[in-house]
Coordinates of C-alpha atoms and ligand atoms in Angstrom, one line a residue:
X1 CA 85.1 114.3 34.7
X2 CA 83.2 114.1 37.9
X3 CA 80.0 112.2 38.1
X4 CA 78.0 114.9 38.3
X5 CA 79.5 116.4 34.9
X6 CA 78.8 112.4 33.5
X7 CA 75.2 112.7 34.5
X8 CA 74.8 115.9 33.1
X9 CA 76.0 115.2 29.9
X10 CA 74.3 112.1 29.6
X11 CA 71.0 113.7 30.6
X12 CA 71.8 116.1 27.8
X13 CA 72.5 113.9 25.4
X14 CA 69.5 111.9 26.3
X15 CA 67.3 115.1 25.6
X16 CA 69.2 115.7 22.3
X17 CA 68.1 112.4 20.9
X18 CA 64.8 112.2 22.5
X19 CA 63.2 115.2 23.2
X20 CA 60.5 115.1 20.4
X21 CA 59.4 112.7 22.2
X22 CA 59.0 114.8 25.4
X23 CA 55.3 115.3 25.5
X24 CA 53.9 118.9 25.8
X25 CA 51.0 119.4 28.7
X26 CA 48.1 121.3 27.7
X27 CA 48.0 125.2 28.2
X28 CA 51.8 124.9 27.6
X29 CA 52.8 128.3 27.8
X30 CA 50.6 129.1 30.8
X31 CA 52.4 126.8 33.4
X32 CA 55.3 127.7 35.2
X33 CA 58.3 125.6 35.0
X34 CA 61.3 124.5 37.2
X35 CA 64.4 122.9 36.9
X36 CA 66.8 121.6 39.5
X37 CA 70.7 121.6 38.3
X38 CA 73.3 119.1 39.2
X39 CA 75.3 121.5 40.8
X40 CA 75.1 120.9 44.6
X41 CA 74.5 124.9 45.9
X42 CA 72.1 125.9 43.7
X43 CA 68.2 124.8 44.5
X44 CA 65.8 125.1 42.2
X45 CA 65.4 127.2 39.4
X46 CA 61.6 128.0 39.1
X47 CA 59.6 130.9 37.4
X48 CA 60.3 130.1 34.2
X49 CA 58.0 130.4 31.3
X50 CA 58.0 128.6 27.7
X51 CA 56.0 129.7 24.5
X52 CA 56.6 126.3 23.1
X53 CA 57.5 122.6 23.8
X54 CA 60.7 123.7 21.4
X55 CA 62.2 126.4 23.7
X56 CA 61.5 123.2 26.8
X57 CA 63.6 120.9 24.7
X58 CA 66.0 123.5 24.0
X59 CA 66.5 124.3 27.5
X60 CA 66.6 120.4 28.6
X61 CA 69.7 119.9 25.9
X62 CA 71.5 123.1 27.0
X63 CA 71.1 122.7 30.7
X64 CA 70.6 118.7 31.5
X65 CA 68.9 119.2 34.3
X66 CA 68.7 116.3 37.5
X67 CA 64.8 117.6 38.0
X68 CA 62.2 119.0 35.3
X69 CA 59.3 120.8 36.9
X70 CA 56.3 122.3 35.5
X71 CA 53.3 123.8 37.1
X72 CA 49.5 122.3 38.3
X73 CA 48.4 125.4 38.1
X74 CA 47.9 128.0 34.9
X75 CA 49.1 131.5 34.9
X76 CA 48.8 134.4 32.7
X77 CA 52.4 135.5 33.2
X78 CA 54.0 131.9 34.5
X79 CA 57.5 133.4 34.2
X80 CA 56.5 136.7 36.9
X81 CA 59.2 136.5 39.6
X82 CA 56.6 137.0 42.3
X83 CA 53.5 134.4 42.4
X84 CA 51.1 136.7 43.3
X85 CA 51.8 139.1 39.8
X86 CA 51.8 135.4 38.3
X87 CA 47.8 135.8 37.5
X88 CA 46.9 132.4 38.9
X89 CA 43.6 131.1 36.2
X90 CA 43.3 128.4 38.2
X91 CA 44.7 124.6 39.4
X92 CA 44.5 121.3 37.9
X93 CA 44.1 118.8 40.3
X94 CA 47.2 116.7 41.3
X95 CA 47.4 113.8 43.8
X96 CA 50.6 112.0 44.6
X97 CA 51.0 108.8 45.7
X98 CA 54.9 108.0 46.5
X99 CA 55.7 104.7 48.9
X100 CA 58.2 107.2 50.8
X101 CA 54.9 108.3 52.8
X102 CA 53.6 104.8 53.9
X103 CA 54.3 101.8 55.5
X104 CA 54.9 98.5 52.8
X105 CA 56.3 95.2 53.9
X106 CA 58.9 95.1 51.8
X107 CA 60.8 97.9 53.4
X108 CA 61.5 95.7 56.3
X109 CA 63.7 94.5 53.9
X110 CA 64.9 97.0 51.6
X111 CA 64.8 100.4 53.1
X112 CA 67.8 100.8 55.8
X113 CA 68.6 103.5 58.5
X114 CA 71.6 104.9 60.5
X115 CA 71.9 106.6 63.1
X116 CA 74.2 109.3 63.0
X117 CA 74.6 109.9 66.8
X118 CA 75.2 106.4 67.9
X119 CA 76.2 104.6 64.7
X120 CA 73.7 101.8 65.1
X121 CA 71.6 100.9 62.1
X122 CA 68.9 98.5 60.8
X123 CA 66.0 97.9 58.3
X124 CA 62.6 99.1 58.2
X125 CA 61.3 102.9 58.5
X126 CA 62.5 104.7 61.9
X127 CA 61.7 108.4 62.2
X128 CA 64.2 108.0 65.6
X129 CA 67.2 105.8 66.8
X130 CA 65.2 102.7 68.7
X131 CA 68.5 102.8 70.9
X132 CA 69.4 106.5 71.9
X133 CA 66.2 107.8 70.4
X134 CA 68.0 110.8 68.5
X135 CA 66.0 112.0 65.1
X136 CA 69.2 112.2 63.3
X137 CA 68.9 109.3 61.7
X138 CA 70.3 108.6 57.7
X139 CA 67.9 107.0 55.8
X140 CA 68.4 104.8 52.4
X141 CA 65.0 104.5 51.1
X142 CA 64.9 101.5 48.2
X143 CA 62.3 100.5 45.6
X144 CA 61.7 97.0 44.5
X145 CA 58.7 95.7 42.6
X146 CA 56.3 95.0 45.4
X147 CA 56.2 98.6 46.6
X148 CA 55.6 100.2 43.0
X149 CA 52.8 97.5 43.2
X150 CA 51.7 98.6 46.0
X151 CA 51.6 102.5 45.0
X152 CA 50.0 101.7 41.3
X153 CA 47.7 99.4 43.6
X154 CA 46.6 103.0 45.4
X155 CA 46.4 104.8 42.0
X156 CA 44.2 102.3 40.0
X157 CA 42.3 102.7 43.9
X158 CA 41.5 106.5 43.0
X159 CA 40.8 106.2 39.7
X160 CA 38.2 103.3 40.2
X161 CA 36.8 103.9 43.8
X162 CA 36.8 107.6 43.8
X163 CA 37.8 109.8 40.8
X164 CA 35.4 108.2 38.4
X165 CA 31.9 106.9 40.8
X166 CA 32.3 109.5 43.5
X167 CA 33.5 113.2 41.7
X168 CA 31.9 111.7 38.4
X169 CA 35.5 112.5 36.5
X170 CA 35.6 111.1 32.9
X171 CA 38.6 108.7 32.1
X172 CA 39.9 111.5 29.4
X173 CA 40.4 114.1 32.5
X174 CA 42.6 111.7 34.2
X175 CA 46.4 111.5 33.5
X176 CA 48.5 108.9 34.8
X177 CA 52.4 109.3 34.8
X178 CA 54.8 107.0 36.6
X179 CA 57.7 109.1 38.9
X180 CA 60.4 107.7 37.5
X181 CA 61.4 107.1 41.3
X182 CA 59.0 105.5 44.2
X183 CA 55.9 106.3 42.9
X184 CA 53.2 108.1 40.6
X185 CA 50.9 111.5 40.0
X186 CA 47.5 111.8 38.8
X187 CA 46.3 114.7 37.2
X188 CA 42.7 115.5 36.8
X189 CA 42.2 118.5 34.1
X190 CA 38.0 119.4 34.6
X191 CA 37.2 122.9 34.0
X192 CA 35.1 123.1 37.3
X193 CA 38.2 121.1 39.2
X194 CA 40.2 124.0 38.3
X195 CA 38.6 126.6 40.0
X196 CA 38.8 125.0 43.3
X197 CA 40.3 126.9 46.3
X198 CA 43.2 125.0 48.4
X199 CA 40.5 124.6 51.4
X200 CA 38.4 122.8 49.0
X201 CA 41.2 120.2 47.4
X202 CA 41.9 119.7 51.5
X203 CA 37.9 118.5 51.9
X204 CA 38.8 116.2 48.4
X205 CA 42.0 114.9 50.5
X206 CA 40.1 114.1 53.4
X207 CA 37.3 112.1 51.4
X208 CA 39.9 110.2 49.7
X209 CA 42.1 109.4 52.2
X210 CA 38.6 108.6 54.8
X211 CA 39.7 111.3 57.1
X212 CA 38.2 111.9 60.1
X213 CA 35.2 109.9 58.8
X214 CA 32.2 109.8 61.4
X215 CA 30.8 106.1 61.4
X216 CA 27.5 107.6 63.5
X217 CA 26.8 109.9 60.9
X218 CA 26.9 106.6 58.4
X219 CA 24.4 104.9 61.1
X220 CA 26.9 103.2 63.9
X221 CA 24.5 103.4 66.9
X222 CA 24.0 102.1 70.4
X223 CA 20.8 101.4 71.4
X224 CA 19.8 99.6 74.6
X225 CA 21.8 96.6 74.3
X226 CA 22.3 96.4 70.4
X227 CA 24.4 98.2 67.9
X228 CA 23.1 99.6 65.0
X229 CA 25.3 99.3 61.9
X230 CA 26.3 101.2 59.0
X231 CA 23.2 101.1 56.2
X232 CA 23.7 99.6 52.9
X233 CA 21.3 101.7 50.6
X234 CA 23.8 105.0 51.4
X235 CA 26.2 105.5 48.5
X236 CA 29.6 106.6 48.7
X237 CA 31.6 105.2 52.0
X238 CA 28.6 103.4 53.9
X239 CA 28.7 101.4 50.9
X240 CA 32.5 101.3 50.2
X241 CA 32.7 100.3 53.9
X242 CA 30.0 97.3 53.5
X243 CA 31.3 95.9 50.2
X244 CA 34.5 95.9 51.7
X245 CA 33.2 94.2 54.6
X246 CA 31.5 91.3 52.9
X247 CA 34.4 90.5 50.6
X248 CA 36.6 89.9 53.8
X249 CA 33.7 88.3 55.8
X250 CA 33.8 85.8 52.4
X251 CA 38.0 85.3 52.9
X252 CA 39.3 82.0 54.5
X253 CA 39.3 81.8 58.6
X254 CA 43.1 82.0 58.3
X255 CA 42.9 85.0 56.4
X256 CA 40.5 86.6 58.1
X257 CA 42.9 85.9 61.5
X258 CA 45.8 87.8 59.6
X259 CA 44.3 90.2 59.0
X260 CA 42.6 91.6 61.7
X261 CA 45.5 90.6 64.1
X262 CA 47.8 93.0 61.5
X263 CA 48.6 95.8 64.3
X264 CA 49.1 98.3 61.6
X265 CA 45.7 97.8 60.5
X266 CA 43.7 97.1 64.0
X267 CA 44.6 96.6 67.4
X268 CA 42.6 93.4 68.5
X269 CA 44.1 90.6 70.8
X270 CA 43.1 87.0 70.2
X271 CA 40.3 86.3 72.3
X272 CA 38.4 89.4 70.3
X273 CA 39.6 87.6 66.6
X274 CA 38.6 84.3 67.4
X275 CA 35.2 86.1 68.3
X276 CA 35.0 88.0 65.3
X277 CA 35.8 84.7 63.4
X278 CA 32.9 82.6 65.8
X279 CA 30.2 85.1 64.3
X280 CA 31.5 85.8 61.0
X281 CA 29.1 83.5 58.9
X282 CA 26.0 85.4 61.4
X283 CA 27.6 88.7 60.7
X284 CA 27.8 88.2 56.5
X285 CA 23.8 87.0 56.4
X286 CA 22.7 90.3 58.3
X287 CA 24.7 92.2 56.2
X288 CA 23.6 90.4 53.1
X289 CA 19.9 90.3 54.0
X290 CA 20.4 94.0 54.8
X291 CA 17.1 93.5 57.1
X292 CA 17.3 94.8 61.3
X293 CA 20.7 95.7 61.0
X294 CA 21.8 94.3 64.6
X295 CA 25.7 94.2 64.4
X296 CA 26.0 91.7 67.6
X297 CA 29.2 89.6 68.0
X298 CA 30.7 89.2 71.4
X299 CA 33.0 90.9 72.9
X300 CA 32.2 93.3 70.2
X301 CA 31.2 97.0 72.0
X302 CA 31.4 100.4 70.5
X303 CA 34.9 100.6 70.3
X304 CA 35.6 97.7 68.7
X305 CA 33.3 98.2 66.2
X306 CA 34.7 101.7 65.4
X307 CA 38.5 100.1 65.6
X308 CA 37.6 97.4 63.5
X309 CA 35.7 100.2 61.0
X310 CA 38.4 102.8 61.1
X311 CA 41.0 99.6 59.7
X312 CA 38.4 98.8 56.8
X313 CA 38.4 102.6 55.9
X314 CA 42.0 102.7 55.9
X315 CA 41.5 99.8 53.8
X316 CA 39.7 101.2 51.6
X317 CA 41.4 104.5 51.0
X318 CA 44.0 106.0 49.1
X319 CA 47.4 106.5 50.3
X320 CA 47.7 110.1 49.0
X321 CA 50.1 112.4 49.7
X322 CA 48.5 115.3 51.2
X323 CA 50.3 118.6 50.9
X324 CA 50.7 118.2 46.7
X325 CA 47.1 117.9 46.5
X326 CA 46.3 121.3 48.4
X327 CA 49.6 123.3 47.6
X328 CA 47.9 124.9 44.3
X329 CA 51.6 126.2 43.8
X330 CA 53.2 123.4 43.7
X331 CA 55.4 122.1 41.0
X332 CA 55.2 118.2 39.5
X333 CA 57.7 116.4 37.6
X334 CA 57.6 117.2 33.9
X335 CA 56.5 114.2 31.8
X336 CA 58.7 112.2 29.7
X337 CA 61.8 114.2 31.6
X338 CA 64.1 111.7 33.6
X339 CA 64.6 111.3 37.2
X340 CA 68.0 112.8 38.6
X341 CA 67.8 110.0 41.5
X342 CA 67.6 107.3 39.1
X343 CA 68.0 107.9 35.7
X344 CA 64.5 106.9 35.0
X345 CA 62.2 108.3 32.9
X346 CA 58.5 110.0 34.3
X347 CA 56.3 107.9 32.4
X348 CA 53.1 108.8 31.0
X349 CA 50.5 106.0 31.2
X350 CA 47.8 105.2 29.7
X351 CA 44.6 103.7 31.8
X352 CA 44.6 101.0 29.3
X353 CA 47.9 100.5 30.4
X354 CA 48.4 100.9 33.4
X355 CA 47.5 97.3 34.6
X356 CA 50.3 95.6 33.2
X357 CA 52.6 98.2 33.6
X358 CA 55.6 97.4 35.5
X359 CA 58.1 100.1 35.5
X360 CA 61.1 97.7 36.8
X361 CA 60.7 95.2 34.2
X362 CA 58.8 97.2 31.6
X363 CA 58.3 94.9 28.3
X364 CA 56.7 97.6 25.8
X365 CA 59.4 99.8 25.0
X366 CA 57.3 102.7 24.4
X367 CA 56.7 102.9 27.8
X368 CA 59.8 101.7 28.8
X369 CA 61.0 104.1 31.9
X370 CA 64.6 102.2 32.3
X371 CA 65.9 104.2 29.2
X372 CA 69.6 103.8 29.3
X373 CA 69.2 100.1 29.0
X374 CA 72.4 99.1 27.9
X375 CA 74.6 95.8 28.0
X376 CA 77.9 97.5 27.8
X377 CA 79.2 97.6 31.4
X378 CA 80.6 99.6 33.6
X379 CA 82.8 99.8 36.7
X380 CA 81.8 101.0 40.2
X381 CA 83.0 101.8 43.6
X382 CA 80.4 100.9 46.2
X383 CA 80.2 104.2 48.4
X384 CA 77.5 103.2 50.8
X385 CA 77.8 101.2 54.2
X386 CA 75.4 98.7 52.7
X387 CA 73.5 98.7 49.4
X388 CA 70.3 96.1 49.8
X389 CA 69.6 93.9 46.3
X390 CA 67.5 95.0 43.6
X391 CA 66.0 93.5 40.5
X392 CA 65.8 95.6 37.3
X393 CA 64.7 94.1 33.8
X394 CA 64.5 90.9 35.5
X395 CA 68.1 90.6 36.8
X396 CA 69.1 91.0 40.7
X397 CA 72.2 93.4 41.3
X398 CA 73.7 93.0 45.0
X399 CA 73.7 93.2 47.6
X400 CA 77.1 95.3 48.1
X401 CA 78.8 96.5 50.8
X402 CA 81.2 99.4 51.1
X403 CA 84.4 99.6 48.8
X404 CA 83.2 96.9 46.5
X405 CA 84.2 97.4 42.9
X406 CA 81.6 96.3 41.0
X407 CA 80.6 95.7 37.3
X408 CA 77.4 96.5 36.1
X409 CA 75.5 97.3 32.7
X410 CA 75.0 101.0 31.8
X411 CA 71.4 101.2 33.2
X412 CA 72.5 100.3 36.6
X413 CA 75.5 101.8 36.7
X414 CA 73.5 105.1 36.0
X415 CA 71.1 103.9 38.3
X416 CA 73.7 103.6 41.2
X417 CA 75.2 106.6 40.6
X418 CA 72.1 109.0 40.5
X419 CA 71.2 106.9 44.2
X420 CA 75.0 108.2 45.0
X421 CA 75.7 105.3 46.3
X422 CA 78.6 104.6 44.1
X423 CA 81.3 106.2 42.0
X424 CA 83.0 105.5 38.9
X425 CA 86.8 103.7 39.3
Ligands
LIG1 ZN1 71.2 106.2 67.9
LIG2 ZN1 59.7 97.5 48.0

């Protein structure tokens, strides 16, 4: 038996004993649903319909699939080959946050590349060889703990700084559900949500994200030899922006120093820190006081001010991916199906639990995503040129290099084998 057929049948098996506890999404049988096989030529399967959560198990036990898809949006036919005959109702609102789109620190250490042109390779993210500068470039994207931090960091962000203050969504709208992979969706189901055009969920994206913000139009001004600062009494960013301020301006000296010499975040030399640091006890009582709102530290002109604003915003915002939130098409991961690069579960959280959730090292078993946890072993042939470590349920596996036979407990070896970075022996 291949591994593809072992995956298959263990994804089917898996349905066959769990699949009650598959969860069903509201309007069921108006959503469109797809599925993506394990059989390598065929993409995805997609305009599929299902009058109930019975015929979805059904299919997940007959057909195992690596991928289980259904629908943001709500159609009157959701199974019409063509999407315009679909009758589109209307979208619920879906935001993705996934660490493949952004930077984290821990991929300097996890995530490798090669480069397929010259056969150099290294760690980090590269979009192109440093050395011959050629895009081809293999990636192996890893996950460890920090980065799911990092993303659930960005969700409870969205919930807390936007979702709930700023588009006034109650916490019963908002679904939570955990990839299964690198990161998590959010769904927002609100009647009035629904109705909005792609155009519309772009301006949402943008506000979010602090796109293209205008820092005059908050109250940055020059005027004669002073700078006029952002005002405190507006509500949404002004104030997102000065709050955000005045918790850093409150941080050690060191940590301010770190974090405004962080080049992904700003681009200030020394001399301009050390400024910033000189007048930061100045700068917090103006703010504070909230009185003649003179921004004046030297060295400090327009553009610094703006550079040093523009890192606060992207502070501040969410790492969203964008095109999921304004494709009103687009399909999601089905909760409670399991992740063909894995062999973990989508999780459905609950706010209340999303805090402690930690879907690596997950302690409640009901919202356990590491379902094949398993002591019985398993032997494996280390495909891959390199494999970095990783810890799962508290135990750290590698790192491996190529033709290693390895053994490994069932979860990882399932684990390993969806990543295709190893084979059975
Ligand atoms: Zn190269
Ligand atoms: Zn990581």
């Amino acid at each position: 038996m291949s591994d593809l057929t072992y995956l298959k049948r263990l994804f089917q098996a898996y349905y066959k004993e769990k699949g009650l506890e598959i969860p069903k999404v509201n309007l069921f049988n108006q959503r469109e649903f797809g599925f993506i096989p394990w059989e390598k030529k065929v993409y995805m399967k997609r305009h599929i319909g299902f009058e109930m959560r019975d015929n979805l198990i059904q299919y997940l036990i007959n057909n195992g699939p690596k991928h289980a898809y259904s629908s943001g949006s709500i159609y009157l036919e959701p199974d019409n080959q063509s999407m315009e005959k679909k009758n589109y109702q209307g979208c619920d609102l879906i935001i993705d946050i996934d660490v493949d789109h952004f930077y984290t620190p821990c991929k300097d250490d996890h995530d490798l590349w090669y480069c397929i042109e010259c056969g150099k390779s290294g760690k980090g993210i590269q979009e192109k060889c440093p050395h011959c500068k050629q895009t081809k470039i293999k990636k192996l994207n890893w996950i460890c703990q920090d980065c799911l931090g990092i993303a659930k960091n960005e969700i409870q962000k969205l919930i807390h700084n936007f979702l709930i203050p700023d588009f006034g969504i109650e916490e019963d709208q908002i679904s939570v559900v955990f990839s299964g992979n690198r990161g998590y969706h959010l769904k927002v189901e609100n009647k009035d949500i629904r109705t909005l055009s792609s155009d519309e969920r772009r301006e949402i994206v943008d506000y979010i994200t602090g796109k293209n913000i205008s820092f005059e139009i908050l109250g940055l001004r020059e005027k004669g030899t002073n700078i006029y600062g952002l005002s405190m009494e507006n509500i949404g960013w002004s104030q997102k922006i000065m709050k955000k301020i005045e918790e850093i301006l409150k941080k050690s000296d060191t940590e301010i120093k770190d974090f405004l010499l962080n080049k992904r975040k700003f681009n200030f030399n020394e001399n301009v820190v050390r400024s910033f640091i000189n007048y930061k006890d100045d700068y917090l009582e103006i703010i504070s006081k909230g009185q003649k709102n003179i921004w004046s530290i030297e060295g400090f002109g327009l553009t610094n001010w703006k550079g040093f604003l523009k890192g606060i915003v992207r502070e501040i915002g969410s790492e969203i991916d964008e095109p999921v939130t304004i494709d009103i098409h687009r399909l999601i991961r089905y909760p409670g199906s399991l992740h063909g690069a894995t062999g973990f579960k989508t999780q459905q959280i609950d706010l209340t639990e999303l805090e402690s959730f930690t879907p690596l090292d997950e302690t409640n078993e009901k919202i356990d995503p590491i379902v094949f946890k398993s002591d019985i072993t398993q032997k494996l042939k280390i495909i891959e040129t390199f494999l970095p470590s990783i810890k799962i349920k508290g135990e750290i596996y590698g790192p491996y290099n190529q033709g290693e036979v390895i053994e490994v407990p069932h979860h990882i070896s399932v684990f390993l084998l969806c990543k295709k970075v190893a084979e059975t022996v």
